[in-house]
DNA sequence: TACGGATACATTCAGTCTGTATGTAAATTT
DNA sequence: AAATTTACATACAGACTGAATGTATCCGTA
């Protein structure tokens, strides 16, 4: 069976990414050895180190692929909402839906943060920046607007922790309600209730 | 120089804990090798594996010692507050003060979570349970009271993320204000402003 | 279409790390 | 004072990562 180089590369890379994803989700990054990954992918370590400079780079390739799928999932659901509040709540729902795909929470919210280097300001979480847009509309002209950046960071942390809690068996409805309560609390007084 | 066994053990254990803490903070758990730790502590790996069954256990001993110091720091500052709101804000300030000790944020909020096993419900974060008490007073008789547990989890996540952001050079005043805004948002309407 | 290089691996190897097993001197117990 | 336990130090085995090297296949070119 003759395959073009492009086909071979694509097949091998996705086999490695798929196998690595499975094992990273199952056992975590540190507990997953490259011999196990290549065995699961049906190739040798030579192939792995041909396509990726090291284990970390393979890991980040897995994470970025997954993050891209999450972004696509959410993008596809960017329905126009009637209000800033509705937009944020819809966004929350889409986010929780996207993170419900098996292994995503473990991969994106546990393993990936564990491997990020500590000091360097890590670049641009897309989920966080879209949250920031939503919050900026909610706070338009309000006294809290100068706190937009830190509030975005904190609410983003709440989102992520909610996703983790749901992934660990927590009641999704309750966490969605709690998120809604946090967001409603930030609304300017004149708009409440 | 004759030392009792107790003295020898204490000296060696604290030397190991101190050296390990320094290196774990500097380079993280995975990048810190036991040969480096024992070299920094002035002992051999035999001593390490005599006192701790493995590297992970040493790590958790470091983390628990640090967590104990944080708890003590905060405990010492448990001033009576005039209101539930004030108590929470004072608690936030005490928490940020405690986490300002060099390396604590990295150790307790980055390295430790990275090493926690995924599934098992990890037991009782003391900071979180005291936060829960504070929130329960704030929400006394309010419509949000049924959401106390999830709200505690989310607000706790916000606290931790704020500490991380401050540790990374973020403006503490801004994050304190953002935390205050989140908490104020949860207060029953009749108490606002 | 024959050839020279590039590509995509497979295999071997060196260095490092973890945990264990064994040896020993000092302290403690009897 | 002898026996035993404690607190280590040293030696060792297994595993893993990344680099070096070898090889078959593909691909552009003449």
XYZ file of C-alpha atoms (C1' of nucleotides) in Angstrom:
446
model
C 0.000 0.000 0.000
C 1.598 3.190 -1.162
C 0.853 6.357 0.774
C 2.008 9.831 -0.007
C 4.246 11.474 2.522
C 1.502 13.888 3.469
C -0.890 11.055 4.165
C 1.679 9.216 6.217
C 2.499 12.286 8.267
C -1.134 13.107 8.888
C -1.980 9.555 9.892
C 0.970 9.247 12.245
C 0.462 12.659 13.821
C -3.220 12.109 14.514
C -2.535 8.596 15.780
C -0.022 10.062 18.210
C -2.317 12.913 19.215
C -5.247 10.546 19.750
C -3.249 8.021 21.753
C -1.582 10.730 23.799
C -4.903 12.413 24.534
C -6.383 9.154 25.755
C -3.469 8.399 28.067
C -3.031 11.957 29.335
C -6.711 12.010 30.238
C -6.560 8.558 31.811
C -3.347 8.866 33.806
C -2.175 12.454 33.582
C 0.904 13.880 31.927
C 3.569 12.780 34.389
C 2.299 9.204 34.708
C 2.123 8.686 30.967
C 5.353 7.393 29.430
C 6.259 7.881 25.806
C 6.695 4.127 25.261
C 3.044 3.699 26.262
C 1.938 6.468 23.920
C 3.720 5.087 20.876
C 2.542 1.578 21.661
C -1.050 2.804 21.772
C -0.513 4.717 18.544
C 1.064 1.733 16.818
C 4.334 3.482 16.022
C 7.756 3.775 17.642
C 9.383 6.497 19.682
C 11.323 7.451 16.599
C 8.112 8.620 14.992
C 7.167 10.620 18.040
C 10.485 12.430 18.238
C 10.424 12.973 14.504
C 7.145 14.880 14.693
C 7.597 16.534 18.088
C 10.813 17.821 19.650
C 9.867 16.448 23.055
C 7.073 15.060 25.199
C 5.981 18.503 26.376
C 5.468 19.718 22.829
C 3.318 16.686 22.062
C 1.294 17.465 25.151
C 0.731 21.079 24.108
C -0.268 19.953 20.641
C -2.936 17.758 22.241
C -4.087 20.630 24.439
C -4.224 23.146 21.599
C -6.203 20.795 19.416
C -8.685 20.333 22.245
C -8.858 24.050 22.961
C -9.557 24.649 19.296
C -12.463 22.234 19.398
C -13.862 23.973 22.462
C -13.576 27.330 20.737
C -15.310 25.916 17.659
C -18.061 24.368 19.767
C -18.721 27.677 21.475
C -18.353 29.726 18.317
C -20.995 27.589 16.627
C -23.393 28.545 19.414
C -22.846 32.288 19.412
C -26.523 33.133 19.176
C -27.513 36.753 19.465
C -28.720 37.402 22.958
C -31.244 40.042 23.879
C -29.194 41.526 26.720
C -25.704 41.522 28.136
C -26.970 39.365 30.962
C -28.523 36.842 28.577
C -25.376 36.778 26.477
C -23.260 35.906 29.502
C -25.656 33.222 30.658
C -25.864 31.715 27.184
C -22.099 31.792 27.021
C -21.878 29.996 30.329
C -24.216 27.285 29.086
C -22.229 26.870 25.869
C -19.025 26.694 27.859
C -20.342 23.997 30.171
C -21.680 22.061 27.198
C -18.326 22.217 25.474
C -16.448 21.179 28.587
C -18.747 18.188 29.019
C -16.910 16.286 26.296
C -15.105 13.416 28.055
C -11.618 14.304 29.203
C -11.760 17.964 28.278
C -11.976 19.240 31.803
C -9.121 17.062 32.948
C -7.026 18.030 29.961
C -7.688 21.761 29.775
C -8.404 22.623 33.382
C -6.125 20.290 35.291
C -3.255 18.894 33.230
C -2.607 21.980 31.113
C -2.446 24.466 34.000
C -0.175 22.056 35.840
C 2.325 22.256 32.993
C 2.262 26.004 32.415
C 5.388 27.825 33.458
C 4.830 29.998 36.427
C 6.105 33.499 35.751
C 5.594 34.384 32.093
C 2.201 35.966 31.512
C 0.584 33.177 29.504
C -0.945 34.496 26.334
C -4.590 35.206 25.831
C -7.122 32.682 26.972
C -9.820 33.037 24.268
C -12.599 32.000 26.658
C -11.457 34.678 29.081
C -11.279 37.430 26.489
C -14.793 36.695 25.245
C -15.946 36.713 28.855
C -14.328 40.113 29.193
C -16.359 41.423 26.273
C -19.527 40.106 27.850
C -18.733 41.651 31.196
C -17.832 44.967 29.610
C -21.343 45.162 28.186
C -22.864 44.221 31.518
C -20.879 46.924 33.306
C -21.308 49.591 30.650
C -21.309 52.929 32.407
C -21.432 51.323 35.848
C -19.257 52.173 38.824
C -17.531 48.796 38.568
C -16.275 49.324 35.033
C -12.740 50.296 36.139
C -12.504 46.833 37.737
C -13.325 45.087 34.469
C -9.960 43.364 34.138
C -9.667 41.894 37.623
C -13.361 41.007 37.640
C -12.903 39.154 34.377
C -10.053 37.166 35.861
C -12.037 36.253 38.953
C -15.252 35.337 37.128
C -13.209 33.291 34.693
C -11.749 31.390 37.633
C -15.283 30.777 38.873
C -16.304 29.405 35.468
C -13.381 27.042 35.398
C -13.945 25.833 38.915
C -17.607 25.269 38.124
C -16.645 23.155 35.125
C -14.302 21.132 37.317
C -16.965 20.654 39.968
C -19.485 19.540 37.359
C -16.910 17.161 35.898
C -16.473 15.679 39.365
C -20.177 14.931 39.613
C -21.504 18.236 40.917
C -25.016 19.292 39.989
C -24.738 21.390 36.858
C -27.971 23.300 37.433
C -26.740 24.446 40.815
C -23.452 25.679 39.470
C -25.164 27.459 36.606
C -27.429 29.153 39.127
C -24.447 30.124 41.260
C -22.685 31.588 38.229
C -25.860 33.491 37.388
C -25.976 34.814 40.932
C -22.398 36.060 40.712
C -23.085 37.767 37.399
C -26.362 39.283 38.537
C -24.574 40.632 41.565
C -22.332 42.667 39.322
C -25.171 44.324 37.421
C -25.750 48.022 38.090
C -28.384 48.469 40.788
C -30.938 50.185 38.592
C -31.142 47.102 36.365
C -31.599 44.535 39.128
C -34.759 42.570 39.385
C 29.313 16.331 69.101
C 26.811 13.923 70.570
C 23.174 14.331 69.550
C 20.199 12.375 70.677
C 18.296 10.473 68.050
C 15.389 12.849 68.422
C 17.596 15.834 67.737
C 19.179 14.161 64.734
C 15.800 13.259 63.291
C 14.381 16.733 63.811
C 17.409 18.420 62.282
C 17.455 16.145 59.269
C 13.720 16.366 58.666
C 13.612 20.143 58.798
C 16.748 20.403 56.672
C 15.020 18.227 54.080
C 11.743 20.147 54.320
C 13.508 23.498 54.027
C 15.667 22.466 51.087
C 12.744 20.798 49.332
C 10.542 23.843 49.846
C 13.179 26.123 48.342
C 13.667 23.955 45.275
C 9.981 23.149 44.753
C 9.244 26.872 44.832
C 12.169 27.682 42.545
C 11.766 24.979 39.934
C 8.526 23.164 40.614
C 7.963 19.581 41.722
C 8.726 17.744 38.503
C 11.911 19.670 37.734
C 13.325 19.148 41.205
C 15.367 15.961 41.571
C 15.924 14.218 44.868
C 19.722 14.355 44.449
C 19.435 18.152 44.341
C 17.244 18.216 47.426
C 19.555 16.111 49.549
C 22.589 18.041 48.330
C 20.935 21.292 49.382
C 19.991 19.739 52.711
C 23.481 18.383 53.290
C 22.412 14.756 53.605
C 22.169 11.753 51.307
C 19.238 10.171 49.555
C 19.363 7.441 52.159
C 18.256 9.972 54.763
C 15.437 11.183 52.543
C 14.087 7.706 51.931
C 14.517 6.877 55.588
C 12.218 9.714 56.633
C 9.807 9.720 53.690
C 8.584 6.735 51.695
C 8.885 8.616 48.416
C 9.310 12.015 46.790
C 5.578 12.683 46.714
C 5.259 12.207 50.449
C 8.092 14.646 51.044
C 6.304 17.114 48.805
C 3.047 16.784 50.710
C 4.883 17.196 53.998
C 6.244 20.489 52.678
C 2.793 21.548 51.515
C 1.085 20.636 54.769
C 3.643 22.492 56.823
C 3.072 25.564 54.663
C -0.699 25.206 54.837
C -0.441 24.997 58.602
C 1.498 28.252 58.713
C -1.121 29.935 56.542
C -3.865 28.696 58.826
C -1.939 29.974 61.850
C -1.321 33.352 60.208
C -5.009 33.750 59.476
C -6.141 32.380 62.808
C -3.992 34.961 64.597
C -5.882 37.685 62.760
C -9.420 36.515 63.445
C -10.617 39.877 64.698
C -14.275 40.260 65.506
C -15.958 42.009 62.614
C -19.022 44.156 62.908
C -20.935 42.531 60.058
C -20.866 39.447 57.859
C -19.666 41.638 55.048
C -16.812 43.071 57.128
C -15.844 39.616 58.322
C -15.519 38.375 54.762
C -13.521 41.398 53.671
C -11.217 41.131 56.701
C -10.817 37.475 55.965
C -9.881 38.256 52.388
C -7.256 40.719 53.561
C -5.810 38.213 56.020
C -5.748 35.569 53.321
C -3.896 37.791 50.867
C -1.455 38.805 53.587
C -0.765 35.192 54.434
C -0.320 34.226 50.802
C 2.152 37.052 50.314
C 4.900 35.050 52.021
C 7.419 34.220 49.294
C 6.723 30.958 47.517
C 3.427 30.230 49.236
C 1.267 30.962 46.249
C 3.428 28.870 43.968
C 3.517 26.033 46.470
C -0.090 25.958 47.636
C -1.939 27.250 44.593
C 0.105 25.892 41.717
C 2.309 22.946 42.640
C -0.031 21.325 45.142
C -3.127 21.345 42.907
C -0.988 19.991 40.080
C -0.149 16.939 42.186
C -3.610 16.217 43.555
C -5.218 13.112 42.188
C -8.123 13.839 39.971
C -11.155 11.843 41.058
C -11.172 11.430 44.838
C -12.953 14.311 46.512
C -9.991 15.942 48.256
C -10.707 16.477 51.909
C -11.711 19.753 53.436
C -9.863 22.870 52.476
C -9.870 24.823 55.778
C -9.783 28.177 53.987
C -12.826 27.126 51.984
C -14.813 25.933 54.970
C -14.227 29.161 56.875
C -15.275 31.050 53.759
C -18.437 28.979 53.754
C -19.205 30.078 57.286
C -18.721 33.700 56.308
C -20.932 33.382 53.270
C -23.619 31.603 55.246
C -23.882 34.642 57.510
C -23.986 36.968 54.545
C -26.767 34.985 52.934
C -28.743 34.373 56.112
C -32.371 34.181 55.147
C -31.687 35.279 51.597
C -32.993 33.679 48.441
C -29.493 32.551 47.512
C -28.974 30.486 50.668
C -29.754 27.171 48.943
C -26.813 27.868 46.643
C -24.413 28.283 49.564
C -22.261 25.273 48.675
C -21.689 25.983 45.004
C -21.277 29.697 45.716
C -18.617 28.886 48.291
C -16.748 26.807 45.754
C -16.858 29.546 43.135
C -15.938 32.393 45.463
C -13.115 30.275 46.826
C -11.845 29.827 43.288
C -11.984 33.597 42.853
C -9.945 34.094 46.027
C -7.300 31.682 44.869
C -7.088 33.187 41.431
C -6.795 36.635 42.967
C -3.890 35.458 45.105
C -2.220 34.031 42.018
C -2.735 37.229 40.068
C -1.330 39.305 42.906
C 1.632 36.957 43.157
C 2.247 37.520 39.444
C 2.469 41.253 39.965
C -1.185 42.222 39.762
C -2.409 45.209 41.738
C -3.607 43.912 45.081
C -5.961 46.821 45.763
C -7.742 46.157 42.486
C -8.212 42.477 43.222
C -9.411 43.210 46.727
C -11.936 45.621 45.270
C -13.043 43.029 42.724
C -13.475 40.441 45.471
C -15.480 42.981 47.448
C -17.656 43.621 44.405
C -18.356 39.905 43.997
C -19.259 39.560 47.666
C -21.399 42.703 47.729
C -23.222 41.386 44.694
C -24.355 38.395 46.692
C -25.840 40.434 49.543
C -29.608 40.493 49.816
C -31.050 43.506 48.010
C -32.466 45.199 51.073
C -28.968 45.521 52.552
C -27.311 47.026 49.509
C -26.007 50.558 49.675
C 12.498 7.374 -16.017
C 16.757 7.175 -13.513
C 18.978 9.504 -9.761
C 20.055 12.399 -5.679
C 18.339 14.165 -1.904
C 14.697 14.785 1.457
C 11.272 12.669 4.375
C 9.533 9.497 7.738
C 10.408 6.807 10.404
C 12.995 2.460 13.448
C 16.712 1.197 16.451
C 20.419 1.890 19.535
C 22.617 4.395 23.071
C 23.945 7.559 26.962
C 22.611 9.981 30.890
C 19.458 10.795 34.695
C 16.120 9.742 38.003
C 13.364 6.991 41.346
C 12.924 3.582 44.692
C 14.989 -0.550 46.947
C 18.311 -3.437 49.133
C 22.173 -3.751 51.844
C 25.778 -2.226 55.036
C 27.280 0.404 59.267
C 27.978 3.448 63.171
C 25.722 5.545 66.916
C 22.043 5.659 70.174
C 18.851 3.218 73.072
C 17.169 -0.693 75.516
C 17.720 -4.643 78.393
C 27.811 -4.797 78.655
C 25.208 -7.139 75.171
C 21.432 -6.895 72.151
C 18.651 -4.294 69.406
C 16.859 -0.548 67.175
C 17.550 3.906 64.859
C 19.467 6.825 61.419
C 21.458 7.053 58.127
C 25.181 6.018 53.689
C 26.213 3.326 49.711
C 25.316 0.292 45.957
C 22.105 -1.308 42.707
C 18.143 -2.337 39.439
C 14.636 -0.724 36.484
C 12.514 2.921 33.741
C 12.384 6.911 31.170
C 13.838 10.862 28.182
C 16.145 12.689 24.402
C 19.859 12.283 21.005
C 22.404 9.790 17.577
C 22.415 6.750 13.933
C 20.654 3.696 10.396
C 17.228 2.676 6.648
C 13.358 2.402 3.507
C 10.284 5.198 0.956
C 8.804 9.240 -1.394
C 9.531 13.166 -4.450
C 11.488 16.744 -7.449
C 14.511 16.958 -11.221
C 17.246 15.988 -15.315
